Amino acid sequence: MLRAVLTLVLFAAFAPSAIAQTKKPNIIFILADDLGYGDVGCYGQKKIKTPNLDRMAKQGMRFTQAYAGSTVCAPSRCVLMTGKHTGHAHIRGNALIPLRPGDITIATLLRRAGYYTGLIGKWGLGEPGTTGIPNKQGFDTFFGYLNQAHAHNYYP
């Protein structure tokens, strides 16, 4: 049985002023906890049908030589968001440690490039009132759970 909890959808869409100036690609990045590379059709899954994900993969980009930054949630997302190697990222476990004000995230870089950024799902890199909340880490819009434990049984 495929057991995957969708945890993060990172999207960047054209800012209205950026459309007129230059054509940039839309970016949709889906990160799913506990989903293996062979669990969707575009990577070889035969038993469980994933036509929408397969279509997105066919029209976009597939990663075939990549690995998770860590074996657990928060450090893996920290590595993804900051681009730092696991040994250099300061979030090393699922403790309630927030991203710091000086951390540069992919969302910060996309915003600087004229993208509108949004995050939907499980965050786990900053609790309410800390420097790690998505809106302080480059995201224009956020909808979901800041605390990763809250997302284990429900979708926002």
JSON list of C-alpha atoms in Angstrom, two decimals:
[
{"chain": "A", "resi": 1, "resn": "MET", "atom": "CA", "xyz": [0.00, 0.00, 0.00]},
{"chain": "A", "resi": 2, "resn": "LEU", "atom": "CA", "xyz": [1.33, 3.38, -0.94]},
{"chain": "A", "resi": 3, "resn": "ARG", "atom": "CA", "xyz": [1.50, 5.51, 2.17]},
{"chain": "A", "resi": 4, "resn": "ALA", "atom": "CA", "xyz": [2.60, 9.00, 1.44]},
{"chain": "A", "resi": 5, "resn": "VAL", "atom": "CA", "xyz": [1.76, 12.23, 3.14]},
{"chain": "A", "resi": 6, "resn": "LEU", "atom": "CA", "xyz": [2.02, 15.20, 0.84]},
{"chain": "A", "resi": 7, "resn": "THR", "atom": "CA", "xyz": [4.07, 17.65, 2.81]},
{"chain": "A", "resi": 8, "resn": "LEU", "atom": "CA", "xyz": [5.17, 20.45, 0.65]},
{"chain": "A", "resi": 9, "resn": "VAL", "atom": "CA", "xyz": [4.19, 22.06, -2.58]},
{"chain": "A", "resi": 10, "resn": "LEU", "atom": "CA", "xyz": [6.42, 24.90, -3.54]},
{"chain": "A", "resi": 11, "resn": "PHE", "atom": "CA", "xyz": [5.13, 27.04, -6.35]},
{"chain": "A", "resi": 12, "resn": "ALA", "atom": "CA", "xyz": [6.39, 30.14, -8.01]},
{"chain": "A", "resi": 13, "resn": "ALA", "atom": "CA", "xyz": [4.20, 32.00, -10.44]},
{"chain": "A", "resi": 14, "resn": "PHE", "atom": "CA", "xyz": [4.77, 34.99, -12.61]},
{"chain": "A", "resi": 15, "resn": "ALA", "atom": "CA", "xyz": [4.50, 38.35, -10.95]},
{"chain": "A", "resi": 16, "resn": "PRO", "atom": "CA", "xyz": [2.28, 40.49, -13.21]},
{"chain": "A", "resi": 17, "resn": "SER", "atom": "CA", "xyz": [5.09, 42.96, -13.92]},
{"chain": "A", "resi": 18, "resn": "ALA", "atom": "CA", "xyz": [7.54, 40.16, -14.69]},
{"chain": "A", "resi": 19, "resn": "ILE", "atom": "CA", "xyz": [5.32, 38.65, -17.41]},
{"chain": "A", "resi": 20, "resn": "ALA", "atom": "CA", "xyz": [5.64, 41.70, -19.63]},
{"chain": "A", "resi": 21, "resn": "GLN", "atom": "CA", "xyz": [9.41, 41.90, -19.17]},
{"chain": "A", "resi": 22, "resn": "THR", "atom": "CA", "xyz": [10.58, 38.34, -19.63]},
{"chain": "A", "resi": 23, "resn": "LYS", "atom": "CA", "xyz": [9.15, 34.85, -19.90]},
{"chain": "A", "resi": 24, "resn": "LYS", "atom": "CA", "xyz": [10.19, 32.78, -16.90]},
{"chain": "A", "resi": 25, "resn": "PRO", "atom": "CA", "xyz": [9.03, 29.24, -16.35]},
{"chain": "A", "resi": 26, "resn": "ASN", "atom": "CA", "xyz": [6.46, 28.45, -13.69]},
{"chain": "A", "resi": 27, "resn": "ILE", "atom": "CA", "xyz": [7.97, 26.22, -11.03]},
{"chain": "A", "resi": 28, "resn": "ILE", "atom": "CA", "xyz": [6.02, 23.61, -9.08]},
{"chain": "A", "resi": 29, "resn": "PHE", "atom": "CA", "xyz": [8.04, 21.47, -6.72]},
{"chain": "A", "resi": 30, "resn": "ILE", "atom": "CA", "xyz": [6.30, 18.63, -4.89]},
{"chain": "A", "resi": 31, "resn": "LEU", "atom": "CA", "xyz": [7.96, 16.99, -1.91]},
{"chain": "A", "resi": 32, "resn": "ALA", "atom": "CA", "xyz": [6.21, 14.00, -0.37]},
{"chain": "A", "resi": 33, "resn": "ASP", "atom": "CA", "xyz": [7.33, 12.30, 2.82]},
{"chain": "A", "resi": 34, "resn": "ASP", "atom": "CA", "xyz": [7.77, 8.54, 2.65]},
{"chain": "A", "resi": 35, "resn": "LEU", "atom": "CA", "xyz": [7.25, 8.45, -1.10]},
{"chain": "A", "resi": 36, "resn": "GLY", "atom": "CA", "xyz": [9.92, 6.47, -2.90]},
{"chain": "A", "resi": 37, "resn": "TYR", "atom": "CA", "xyz": [11.09, 7.24, -6.43]},
{"chain": "A", "resi": 38, "resn": "GLY", "atom": "CA", "xyz": [9.41, 4.08, -7.70]},
{"chain": "A", "resi": 39, "resn": "ASP", "atom": "CA", "xyz": [6.01, 4.85, -6.15]},
{"chain": "A", "resi": 40, "resn": "VAL", "atom": "CA", "xyz": [4.63, 6.90, -9.07]},
{"chain": "A", "resi": 41, "resn": "GLY", "atom": "CA", "xyz": [4.04, 5.86, -12.66]},
{"chain": "A", "resi": 42, "resn": "CYS", "atom": "CA", "xyz": [6.65, 8.10, -14.28]},
{"chain": "A", "resi": 43, "resn": "TYR", "atom": "CA", "xyz": [9.34, 6.23, -12.33]},
{"chain": "A", "resi": 44, "resn": "GLY", "atom": "CA", "xyz": [8.00, 2.73, -13.00]},
{"chain": "A", "resi": 45, "resn": "GLN", "atom": "CA", "xyz": [5.04, 2.13, -10.66]},
{"chain": "A", "resi": 46, "resn": "LYS", "atom": "CA", "xyz": [2.59, -0.28, -12.34]},
{"chain": "A", "resi": 47, "resn": "LYS", "atom": "CA", "xyz": [0.01, -1.08, -9.64]},
{"chain": "A", "resi": 48, "resn": "ILE", "atom": "CA", "xyz": [-1.02, 2.39, -8.44]},
{"chain": "A", "resi": 49, "resn": "LYS", "atom": "CA", "xyz": [-2.09, 4.84, -11.13]},
{"chain": "A", "resi": 50, "resn": "THR", "atom": "CA", "xyz": [-0.71, 8.39, -10.86]},
{"chain": "A", "resi": 51, "resn": "PRO", "atom": "CA", "xyz": [-1.81, 9.99, -14.15]},
{"chain": "A", "resi": 52, "resn": "ASN", "atom": "CA", "xyz": [-1.68, 13.62, -13.02]},
{"chain": "A", "resi": 53, "resn": "LEU", "atom": "CA", "xyz": [1.82, 13.35, -11.59]},
{"chain": "A", "resi": 54, "resn": "ASP", "atom": "CA", "xyz": [2.91, 11.36, -14.65]},
{"chain": "A", "resi": 55, "resn": "ARG", "atom": "CA", "xyz": [1.59, 14.09, -16.97]},
{"chain": "A", "resi": 56, "resn": "MET", "atom": "CA", "xyz": [3.38, 16.80, -14.99]},
{"chain": "A", "resi": 57, "resn": "ALA", "atom": "CA", "xyz": [6.60, 14.78, -15.15]},
{"chain": "A", "resi": 58, "resn": "LYS", "atom": "CA", "xyz": [6.25, 14.30, -18.90]},
{"chain": "A", "resi": 59, "resn": "GLN", "atom": "CA", "xyz": [5.72, 18.03, -19.50]},
{"chain": "A", "resi": 60, "resn": "GLY", "atom": "CA", "xyz": [8.34, 19.15, -17.01]},
{"chain": "A", "resi": 61, "resn": "MET", "atom": "CA", "xyz": [11.55, 17.94, -15.46]},
{"chain": "A", "resi": 62, "resn": "ARG", "atom": "CA", "xyz": [12.21, 14.64, -13.70]},
{"chain": "A", "resi": 63, "resn": "PHE", "atom": "CA", "xyz": [15.06, 14.12, -11.28]},
{"chain": "A", "resi": 64, "resn": "THR", "atom": "CA", "xyz": [16.74, 10.74, -11.78]},
{"chain": "A", "resi": 65, "resn": "GLN", "atom": "CA", "xyz": [20.02, 11.24, -9.92]},
{"chain": "A", "resi": 66, "resn": "ALA", "atom": "CA", "xyz": [19.08, 12.89, -6.64]},
{"chain": "A", "resi": 67, "resn": "TYR", "atom": "CA", "xyz": [18.75, 11.93, -3.01]},
{"chain": "A", "resi": 68, "resn": "ALA", "atom": "CA", "xyz": [17.13, 13.28, 0.14]},
{"chain": "A", "resi": 69, "resn": "GLY", "atom": "CA", "xyz": [19.25, 15.54, 2.30]},
{"chain": "A", "resi": 70, "resn": "SER", "atom": "CA", "xyz": [18.44, 13.51, 5.40]},
{"chain": "A", "resi": 71, "resn": "THR", "atom": "CA", "xyz": [16.52, 10.46, 6.55]},
{"chain": "A", "resi": 72, "resn": "VAL", "atom": "CA", "xyz": [14.04, 12.55, 8.57]},
{"chain": "A", "resi": 73, "resn": "CYS", "atom": "CA", "xyz": [11.64, 15.38, 7.70]},
{"chain": "A", "resi": 74, "resn": "ALA", "atom": "CA", "xyz": [12.92, 18.69, 9.06]},
{"chain": "A", "resi": 75, "resn": "PRO", "atom": "CA", "xyz": [16.60, 18.28, 8.18]},
{"chain": "A", "resi": 76, "resn": "SER", "atom": "CA", "xyz": [15.67, 17.10, 4.69]},
{"chain": "A", "resi": 77, "resn": "ARG", "atom": "CA", "xyz": [13.51, 20.19, 4.14]},
{"chain": "A", "resi": 78, "resn": "CYS", "atom": "CA", "xyz": [16.24, 22.42, 5.62]},
{"chain": "A", "resi": 79, "resn": "VAL", "atom": "CA", "xyz": [18.72, 21.03, 3.09]},
{"chain": "A", "resi": 80, "resn": "LEU", "atom": "CA", "xyz": [16.21, 21.53, 0.27]},
{"chain": "A", "resi": 81, "resn": "MET", "atom": "CA", "xyz": [15.30, 25.08, 1.31]},
{"chain": "A", "resi": 82, "resn": "THR", "atom": "CA", "xyz": [18.82, 26.35, 2.05]},
{"chain": "A", "resi": 83, "resn": "GLY", "atom": "CA", "xyz": [20.89, 24.31, -0.41]},
{"chain": "A", "resi": 84, "resn": "LYS", "atom": "CA", "xyz": [23.31, 23.43, 2.36]},
{"chain": "A", "resi": 85, "resn": "HIS", "atom": "CA", "xyz": [24.82, 19.97, 2.74]},
{"chain": "A", "resi": 86, "resn": "THR", "atom": "CA", "xyz": [23.45, 18.07, 5.74]},
{"chain": "A", "resi": 87, "resn": "GLY", "atom": "CA", "xyz": [26.74, 18.61, 7.57]},
{"chain": "A", "resi": 88, "resn": "HIS", "atom": "CA", "xyz": [26.45, 22.37, 7.18]},
{"chain": "A", "resi": 89, "resn": "ALA", "atom": "CA", "xyz": [22.71, 22.78, 7.89]},
{"chain": "A", "resi": 90, "resn": "HIS", "atom": "CA", "xyz": [21.91, 23.64, 11.50]},
{"chain": "A", "resi": 91, "resn": "ILE", "atom": "CA", "xyz": [18.63, 21.69, 11.60]},
{"chain": "A", "resi": 92, "resn": "ARG", "atom": "CA", "xyz": [19.76, 18.12, 12.17]},
{"chain": "A", "resi": 93, "resn": "GLY", "atom": "CA", "xyz": [16.68, 16.47, 13.66]},
{"chain": "A", "resi": 94, "resn": "ASN", "atom": "CA", "xyz": [12.95, 16.92, 14.08]},
{"chain": "A", "resi": 95, "resn": "ALA", "atom": "CA", "xyz": [13.32, 19.16, 17.14]},
{"chain": "A", "resi": 96, "resn": "LEU", "atom": "CA", "xyz": [11.62, 22.55, 17.09]},
{"chain": "A", "resi": 97, "resn": "ILE", "atom": "CA", "xyz": [14.61, 24.49, 15.75]},
{"chain": "A", "resi": 98, "resn": "PRO", "atom": "CA", "xyz": [13.74, 27.33, 13.36]},
{"chain": "A", "resi": 99, "resn": "LEU", "atom": "CA", "xyz": [15.57, 28.60, 10.33]},
{"chain": "A", "resi": 100, "resn": "ARG", "atom": "CA", "xyz": [17.61, 31.66, 11.25]},
{"chain": "A", "resi": 101, "resn": "PRO", "atom": "CA", "xyz": [17.15, 35.22, 9.94]},
{"chain": "A", "resi": 102, "resn": "GLY", "atom": "CA", "xyz": [20.35, 34.98, 7.89]},
{"chain": "A", "resi": 103, "resn": "ASP", "atom": "CA", "xyz": [19.40, 31.73, 6.15]},
{"chain": "A", "resi": 104, "resn": "ILE", "atom": "CA", "xyz": [18.89, 32.19, 2.42]},
{"chain": "A", "resi": 105, "resn": "THR", "atom": "CA", "xyz": [16.18, 29.91, 1.07]},
{"chain": "A", "resi": 106, "resn": "ILE", "atom": "CA", "xyz": [15.25, 28.96, -2.46]},
{"chain": "A", "resi": 107, "resn": "ALA", "atom": "CA", "xyz": [12.06, 31.00, -1.95]},
{"chain": "A", "resi": 108, "resn": "THR", "atom": "CA", "xyz": [14.14, 34.09, -1.09]},
{"chain": "A", "resi": 109, "resn": "LEU", "atom": "CA", "xyz": [16.16, 33.67, -4.29]},
{"chain": "A", "resi": 110, "resn": "LEU", "atom": "CA", "xyz": [13.04, 33.09, -6.41]},
{"chain": "A", "resi": 111, "resn": "ARG", "atom": "CA", "xyz": [11.39, 36.20, -4.93]},
{"chain": "A", "resi": 112, "resn": "ARG", "atom": "CA", "xyz": [14.50, 38.25, -5.74]},
{"chain": "A", "resi": 113, "resn": "ALA", "atom": "CA", "xyz": [14.23, 36.95, -9.32]},
{"chain": "A", "resi": 114, "resn": "GLY", "atom": "CA", "xyz": [10.69, 38.33, -9.60]},
{"chain": "A", "resi": 115, "resn": "TYR", "atom": "CA", "xyz": [8.67, 35.24, -8.72]},
{"chain": "A", "resi": 116, "resn": "TYR", "atom": "CA", "xyz": [5.67, 35.08, -6.42]},
{"chain": "A", "resi": 117, "resn": "THR", "atom": "CA", "xyz": [6.32, 32.21, -4.04]},
{"chain": "A", "resi": 118, "resn": "GLY", "atom": "CA", "xyz": [3.96, 30.03, -2.07]},
{"chain": "A", "resi": 119, "resn": "LEU", "atom": "CA", "xyz": [4.13, 27.03, 0.20]},
{"chain": "A", "resi": 120, "resn": "ILE", "atom": "CA", "xyz": [1.29, 24.64, 0.86]},
{"chain": "A", "resi": 121, "resn": "GLY", "atom": "CA", "xyz": [1.56, 21.80, 3.36]},
{"chain": "A", "resi": 122, "resn": "LYS", "atom": "CA", "xyz": [3.89, 20.79, 6.16]},
{"chain": "A", "resi": 123, "resn": "TRP", "atom": "CA", "xyz": [6.73, 23.18, 7.03]},
{"chain": "A", "resi": 124, "resn": "GLY", "atom": "CA", "xyz": [8.49, 22.13, 10.25]},
{"chain": "A", "resi": 125, "resn": "LEU", "atom": "CA", "xyz": [11.26, 24.75, 10.00]},
{"chain": "A", "resi": 126, "resn": "GLY", "atom": "CA", "xyz": [9.84, 27.33, 12.40]},
{"chain": "A", "resi": 127, "resn": "GLU", "atom": "CA", "xyz": [7.04, 27.56, 14.94]},
{"chain": "A", "resi": 128, "resn": "PRO", "atom": "CA", "xyz": [4.71, 30.57, 15.25]},
{"chain": "A", "resi": 129, "resn": "GLY", "atom": "CA", "xyz": [6.56, 33.68, 16.37]},
{"chain": "A", "resi": 130, "resn": "THR", "atom": "CA", "xyz": [10.01, 32.43, 15.33]},
{"chain": "A", "resi": 131, "resn": "THR", "atom": "CA", "xyz": [12.39, 33.52, 12.57]},
{"chain": "A", "resi": 132, "resn": "GLY", "atom": "CA", "xyz": [11.70, 30.28, 10.71]},
{"chain": "A", "resi": 133, "resn": "ILE", "atom": "CA", "xyz": [8.09, 30.83, 9.62]},
{"chain": "A", "resi": 134, "resn": "PRO", "atom": "CA", "xyz": [7.66, 30.67, 5.82]},
{"chain": "A", "resi": 135, "resn": "ASN", "atom": "CA", "xyz": [6.69, 34.34, 5.47]},
{"chain": "A", "resi": 136, "resn": "LYS", "atom": "CA", "xyz": [10.04, 35.31, 7.04]},
{"chain": "A", "resi": 137, "resn": "GLN", "atom": "CA", "xyz": [11.90, 32.86, 4.79]},
{"chain": "A", "resi": 138, "resn": "GLY", "atom": "CA", "xyz": [10.96, 34.14, 1.34]},
{"chain": "A", "resi": 139, "resn": "PHE", "atom": "CA", "xyz": [7.42, 32.85, 0.88]},
{"chain": "A", "resi": 140, "resn": "ASP", "atom": "CA", "xyz": [4.71, 35.32, -0.09]},
{"chain": "A", "resi": 141, "resn": "THR", "atom": "CA", "xyz": [1.90, 32.89, 0.74]},
{"chain": "A", "resi": 142, "resn": "PHE", "atom": "CA", "xyz": [1.68, 30.01, 3.19]},
{"chain": "A", "resi": 143, "resn": "PHE", "atom": "CA", "xyz": [-1.15, 27.59, 3.95]},
{"chain": "A", "resi": 144, "resn": "GLY", "atom": "CA", "xyz": [-0.55, 24.56, 6.09]},
{"chain": "A", "resi": 145, "resn": "TYR", "atom": "CA", "xyz": [1.02, 23.37, 9.30]},
{"chain": "A", "resi": 146, "resn": "LEU", "atom": "CA", "xyz": [4.07, 25.03, 10.81]},
{"chain": "A", "resi": 147, "resn": "ASN", "atom": "CA", "xyz": [4.49, 22.17, 13.27]},
{"chain": "A", "resi": 148, "resn": "GLN", "atom": "CA", "xyz": [5.24, 18.97, 11.38]},
{"chain": "A", "resi": 149, "resn": "ALA", "atom": "CA", "xyz": [3.66, 16.74, 14.06]},
{"chain": "A", "resi": 150, "resn": "HIS", "atom": "CA", "xyz": [0.27, 18.37, 13.39]},
{"chain": "A", "resi": 151, "resn": "ALA", "atom": "CA", "xyz": [0.42, 17.29, 9.75]},
{"chain": "A", "resi": 152, "resn": "HIS", "atom": "CA", "xyz": [0.82, 13.58, 10.39]},
{"chain": "A", "resi": 153, "resn": "ASN", "atom": "CA", "xyz": [-2.91, 12.81, 10.36]},
{"chain": "A", "resi": 154, "resn": "TYR", "atom": "CA", "xyz": [-4.61, 15.66, 8.50]},
{"chain": "A", "resi": 155, "resn": "TYR", "atom": "CA", "xyz": [-4.30, 17.91, 5.47]},
{"chain": "A", "resi": 156, "resn": "PRO", "atom": "CA", "xyz": [-4.86, 21.65, 5.91]}
]
